[in-house]
XYZ file of C-alpha atoms in Angstrom:
344
model
C 0.000 0.000 0.000
C 2.834 2.371 0.876
C 4.513 1.709 -2.481
C 1.260 2.286 -4.374
C 0.551 5.580 -2.578
C 4.165 6.719 -2.982
C 4.034 5.910 -6.676
C 0.852 7.980 -7.147
C 2.356 10.934 -5.260
C 5.489 10.718 -7.372
C 3.442 10.708 -10.592
C 1.446 13.738 -9.427
C 4.646 15.608 -8.581
C 6.064 14.784 -12.018
C 2.889 16.060 -13.701
C 3.006 19.285 -11.669
C 6.678 19.792 -12.525
C 6.080 19.406 -16.247
C 3.004 21.656 -16.280
C 4.736 24.377 -14.269
C 7.316 24.932 -17.006
C 10.199 22.764 -15.840
C 12.652 22.356 -18.694
C 12.127 18.989 -20.396
C 15.172 17.436 -22.023
C 14.501 17.154 -25.760
C 14.738 13.916 -27.746
C 17.891 13.910 -29.871
C 18.080 12.225 -33.282
C 21.473 11.605 -34.855
C 20.793 10.669 -38.498
C 23.825 9.488 -40.428
C 23.782 9.300 -44.239
C 26.604 6.975 -45.244
C 28.962 8.370 -47.934
C 26.846 11.432 -48.678
C 28.999 14.000 -50.466
C 28.516 17.547 -49.190
C 27.148 20.287 -51.427
C 30.569 21.844 -52.135
C 31.906 18.458 -53.209
C 28.828 17.771 -55.353
C 29.391 21.036 -57.171
C 33.095 20.391 -57.681
C 32.940 16.728 -58.718
C 29.526 16.417 -60.400
C 28.726 20.078 -61.136
C 25.487 19.350 -59.282
C 23.584 22.075 -57.428
C 22.217 20.654 -54.161
C 20.368 23.820 -53.164
C 16.889 22.195 -53.380
C 17.717 19.876 -50.494
C 19.439 22.575 -48.445
C 16.562 25.017 -48.976
C 14.033 22.358 -48.003
C 15.866 21.735 -44.731
C 16.154 25.473 -44.013
C 12.397 25.858 -44.598
C 11.990 23.212 -41.882
C 14.088 25.315 -39.491
C 17.433 23.584 -39.984
C 20.769 25.334 -39.993
C 22.946 24.053 -42.838
C 26.693 24.483 -42.387
C 28.232 24.614 -45.852
C 31.920 24.517 -44.924
C 32.038 21.154 -43.190
C 34.392 18.189 -43.491
C 34.842 14.724 -42.039
C 38.094 13.980 -40.228
C 38.322 10.457 -41.703
C 37.213 8.986 -45.032
C 36.252 5.499 -43.765
C 33.028 4.903 -41.867
C 34.336 2.936 -38.892
C 37.075 5.475 -38.109
C 34.835 8.464 -38.708
C 32.105 7.134 -36.403
C 34.581 6.267 -33.640
C 35.911 9.818 -33.804
C 32.459 11.473 -33.907
C 31.058 9.438 -31.005
C 34.156 9.926 -28.836
C 34.596 13.601 -29.794
C 38.304 13.050 -30.403
C 40.844 11.686 -32.834
C 41.833 8.004 -32.708
C 45.305 7.813 -31.228
C 47.954 5.520 -32.775
C 45.524 3.669 -35.024
C 47.892 3.162 -37.968
C 46.809 3.231 -41.614
C 43.225 4.287 -42.363
C 41.907 1.102 -43.978
C 39.581 -1.732 -42.961
C 42.497 -4.107 -43.602
C 44.325 -2.549 -40.657
C 43.057 -5.021 -38.069
C 44.492 -3.225 -35.048
C 43.022 0.132 -36.075
C 39.702 -1.431 -37.031
C 39.301 -3.224 -33.695
C 40.330 -0.080 -31.843
C 37.702 1.937 -33.697
C 34.883 -0.597 -33.158
C 35.767 -0.850 -29.462
C 35.679 2.949 -29.299
C 32.180 2.954 -30.800
C 31.018 0.245 -28.402
C 32.242 2.238 -25.375
C 31.712 5.717 -26.841
C 31.663 8.838 -24.667
C 28.644 10.484 -26.319
C 26.249 7.708 -25.277
C 27.755 7.675 -21.768
C 27.014 11.387 -21.395
C 23.455 10.980 -22.670
C 22.897 8.069 -20.270
C 24.284 10.156 -17.407
C 21.677 12.782 -18.313
C 18.902 10.165 -18.056
C 18.520 9.397 -21.756
C 17.573 6.060 -23.256
C 19.883 4.990 -26.108
C 18.194 3.754 -29.296
C 20.640 2.175 -31.730
C 19.623 1.667 -35.361
C 23.123 1.376 -36.765
C 25.656 -1.174 -37.997
C 27.632 -0.935 -34.751
C 27.207 -2.483 -31.339
C 27.060 -0.014 -28.466
C 27.456 -1.315 -24.912
C 24.096 -2.801 -23.806
C 22.590 -1.583 -27.111
C 23.381 -4.020 -29.961
C 23.303 -2.997 -33.618
C 19.731 -2.402 -34.742
C 17.776 -4.043 -37.558
C 20.531 -6.486 -38.518
C 22.450 -4.899 -41.390
C 25.682 -6.916 -41.448
C 27.821 -4.545 -43.485
C 30.546 -4.541 -40.831
C 31.709 -7.370 -38.561
C 30.825 -7.174 -34.881
C 30.721 -9.448 -31.836
C 32.409 -12.794 -32.467
C 32.917 -11.822 -36.111
C 35.616 -9.400 -34.958
C 37.700 -12.497 -34.186
C 36.643 -14.665 -37.137
C 36.424 -12.062 -39.915
C 39.955 -12.728 -41.185
C 39.383 -16.456 -41.656
C 38.768 -17.826 -45.135
C 35.407 -19.279 -44.062
C 34.124 -15.867 -42.930
C 35.392 -14.084 -46.044
C 33.839 -16.645 -48.404
C 30.536 -16.672 -46.507
C 30.344 -12.856 -46.483
C 31.689 -11.982 -49.934
C 30.703 -14.893 -52.200
C 27.016 -13.834 -52.474
C 28.083 -10.310 -53.490
C 30.585 -11.664 -56.006
C 28.062 -14.067 -57.547
C 25.393 -11.376 -57.651
C 27.531 -8.725 -59.303
C 29.768 -10.685 -61.651
C 28.061 -14.053 -62.241
C 24.671 -12.308 -62.422
C 22.814 -14.710 -60.125
C 19.295 -13.273 -60.026
C 18.517 -14.787 -56.628
C 21.617 -13.192 -55.138
C 20.640 -9.817 -56.581
C 17.258 -10.116 -54.866
C 19.078 -10.817 -51.600
C 21.118 -7.664 -52.097
C 17.875 -5.769 -52.661
C 16.533 -7.039 -49.340
C 19.691 -6.025 -47.484
C 20.132 -2.582 -49.002
C 16.511 -1.462 -49.287
C 14.475 -3.219 -46.599
C 16.922 -2.592 -43.754
C 16.989 1.148 -44.450
C 13.176 1.132 -44.623
C 12.881 -0.798 -41.368
C 15.162 1.630 -39.568
C 13.253 4.643 -40.872
C 9.906 3.125 -39.930
C 11.053 2.022 -36.463
C 12.321 5.533 -35.771
C 9.003 7.123 -36.745
C 6.957 4.552 -34.814
C 8.697 5.499 -31.556
C 8.771 9.268 -32.178
C 6.739 11.429 -29.761
C 6.855 15.102 -28.686
C 7.635 14.338 -25.028
C 8.696 11.034 -23.517
C 8.772 10.004 -19.869
C 12.438 9.260 -20.479
C 14.216 11.285 -23.186
C 15.956 9.323 -25.912
C 19.083 9.621 -28.034
C 18.479 7.817 -31.331
C 21.390 6.910 -33.595
C 19.934 6.167 -37.037
C 22.535 5.020 -39.583
C 21.279 4.768 -43.172
C 23.393 3.024 -45.793
C 22.450 5.495 -48.506
C 23.663 6.783 -50.896
C 26.285 4.106 -50.153
C 26.547 1.124 -52.532
C 24.665 -0.805 -53.723
C 22.953 2.018 -55.610
C 19.366 0.879 -55.249
C 17.253 3.621 -56.882
C 17.510 6.295 -59.541
C 16.332 9.854 -58.934
C 12.741 8.932 -59.892
C 12.573 6.063 -57.396
C 12.972 3.239 -59.926
C 14.785 0.156 -58.611
C 18.070 -0.043 -60.581
C 19.867 -2.775 -58.638
C 19.966 -4.911 -61.784
C 22.107 -2.211 -63.423
C 24.546 -2.443 -60.531
C 25.254 -6.076 -61.473
C 28.511 -6.549 -63.376
C 31.599 -4.431 -63.813
C 30.926 -0.705 -63.975
C 33.081 2.047 -65.430
C 33.910 5.030 -63.240
C 31.455 7.122 -65.259
C 28.662 4.588 -64.643
C 29.449 4.449 -60.907
C 29.371 8.237 -60.711
C 26.028 8.455 -62.524
C 24.406 5.777 -60.352
C 25.752 7.387 -57.176
C 24.404 10.834 -58.099
C 21.010 9.398 -59.036
C 20.821 7.555 -55.712
C 21.839 10.691 -53.825
C 18.999 12.660 -55.463
C 16.609 9.874 -54.464
C 18.062 10.003 -50.930
C 17.345 13.746 -50.787
C 13.671 13.161 -51.568
C 13.401 10.231 -49.159
C 15.043 12.097 -46.283
C 13.048 15.287 -46.938
C 9.814 13.327 -46.473
C 11.189 11.511 -43.436
C 12.202 14.794 -41.773
C 8.702 16.196 -42.354
C 7.192 13.148 -40.634
C 9.720 13.123 -37.786
C 9.202 16.799 -36.984
C 5.426 16.397 -37.107
C 5.502 13.391 -34.761
C 7.841 15.148 -32.302
C 5.902 18.439 -32.575
C 9.180 20.145 -33.587
C 10.549 19.604 -30.068
C 13.402 17.223 -30.986
C 16.994 18.104 -31.788
C 17.860 16.562 -35.165
C 21.395 16.220 -36.497
C 21.581 15.189 -40.147
C 25.095 14.514 -41.377
C 27.327 12.152 -43.313
C 30.326 10.204 -42.082
C 32.472 11.176 -45.091
C 32.173 12.158 -48.750
C 32.181 10.131 -51.965
C 35.057 7.685 -51.666
C 35.069 6.890 -55.399
C 36.315 10.459 -55.815
C 39.636 9.398 -54.287
C 41.013 8.873 -57.792
C 40.606 12.620 -58.401
C 41.497 14.180 -55.066
C 41.632 12.910 -51.494
C 39.985 16.060 -50.158
C 36.679 15.244 -51.906
C 36.301 12.108 -49.810
C 36.239 14.398 -46.726
C 33.585 16.805 -48.078
C 30.610 15.746 -45.976
C 27.157 17.141 -45.163
C 25.948 18.725 -41.935
C 22.601 20.228 -40.916
C 20.923 20.586 -37.525
C 17.499 21.477 -36.177
C 17.371 22.879 -32.632
C 14.033 23.788 -31.034
C 15.585 26.118 -28.450
C 16.064 29.733 -29.627
C 19.738 30.044 -28.687
C 21.098 26.916 -30.298
C 24.671 25.877 -30.823
C 26.570 25.740 -34.136
C 26.947 29.423 -34.778
C 30.186 28.801 -36.686
C 30.123 28.642 -40.497
C 32.599 25.746 -40.541
C 33.088 22.529 -38.583
C 34.738 19.135 -38.772
C 32.891 16.071 -37.531
C 35.010 15.524 -34.411
C 33.544 18.657 -32.780
C 29.863 17.889 -33.489
C 28.934 16.572 -30.054
C 31.390 18.809 -28.204
C 29.283 21.732 -29.417
C 25.889 20.070 -28.959
C 26.454 18.592 -25.490
C 27.970 21.814 -24.182
C 24.859 23.610 -25.381
C 22.292 21.063 -24.129
C 23.779 20.109 -20.769
C 26.330 22.842 -20.024
C 29.104 20.274 -20.381
C 32.557 21.822 -20.405
C 33.829 20.401 -23.686
C 36.351 22.679 -25.397
C 36.745 22.240 -29.144
C 39.650 20.259 -30.519
C 41.670 21.381 -33.523
C 39.972 20.783 -36.876
C 42.172 18.662 -39.124
C 41.874 15.888 -41.712
C 43.420 12.451 -41.255
C 44.507 11.689 -44.814
C 46.545 8.483 -44.391
């Protein structure tokens, strides 16, 4: 009886606190578009004007920072740096074949500082990404990157054959069934993550949440053209650089339309009370043959419901993203680190 009465009193106090104007911690959505080339890079490499997408976001109240770059040009290293708000010390060469550096980066993501700070502030962590986070395993099962026991077994021949043979047969032997499997992996998983995020979205939650939504788009395989037609069959076989570039740009335009609609729905469901970060981990890596800098030209936009938001600078590199945001949200004392690009 005492517990029941105490519980009711506690609920009443919570209701009074909320109604009397106590500051409610906003939901935070961290939406990552994998390999999305920033607008400056799109103009330089493709001569493509991305202003429609930027203007759409600004109409929705976003701030778009045009002079932004990623510190790394590989996903696993970039995400480890973003989520730990620092550079990866002594990691060696920036490649997924660098086992030591790769394991160090995935361990850094698993034990990342950003999620620890959010948890300390009472937030629930929602993980719809390719990476395991401590007590929050990778969401919706996209096995693009090894995790768990696969971190030990991924260099064995068995693992490599099991993981890569379907892709090889699909692309070069043109196995129709394998292509359909690729379609399921690349399209359905992104859709599931988007839908799951919207299903849980609300203006105010009893416990605030930090949602990490990682979308493998416009990353390969290039699933749709700009009109939304499924073009995975065209991705089968050996492509020239020109064909890769055209398919990438078409998929990016499709991504713009898809994300624009998703942002509309997310803001409506959260009553515009959620902080939304929309960014990419790095630029277009196929552009490495032209210039290394283009692979660091990423995208960054943020919506902040509070009037005096962070990100007043006109330039940023990814490593400082959460240093700025967390200092603004929770008065954390997180000085900025030097902006620089890790090119090797």
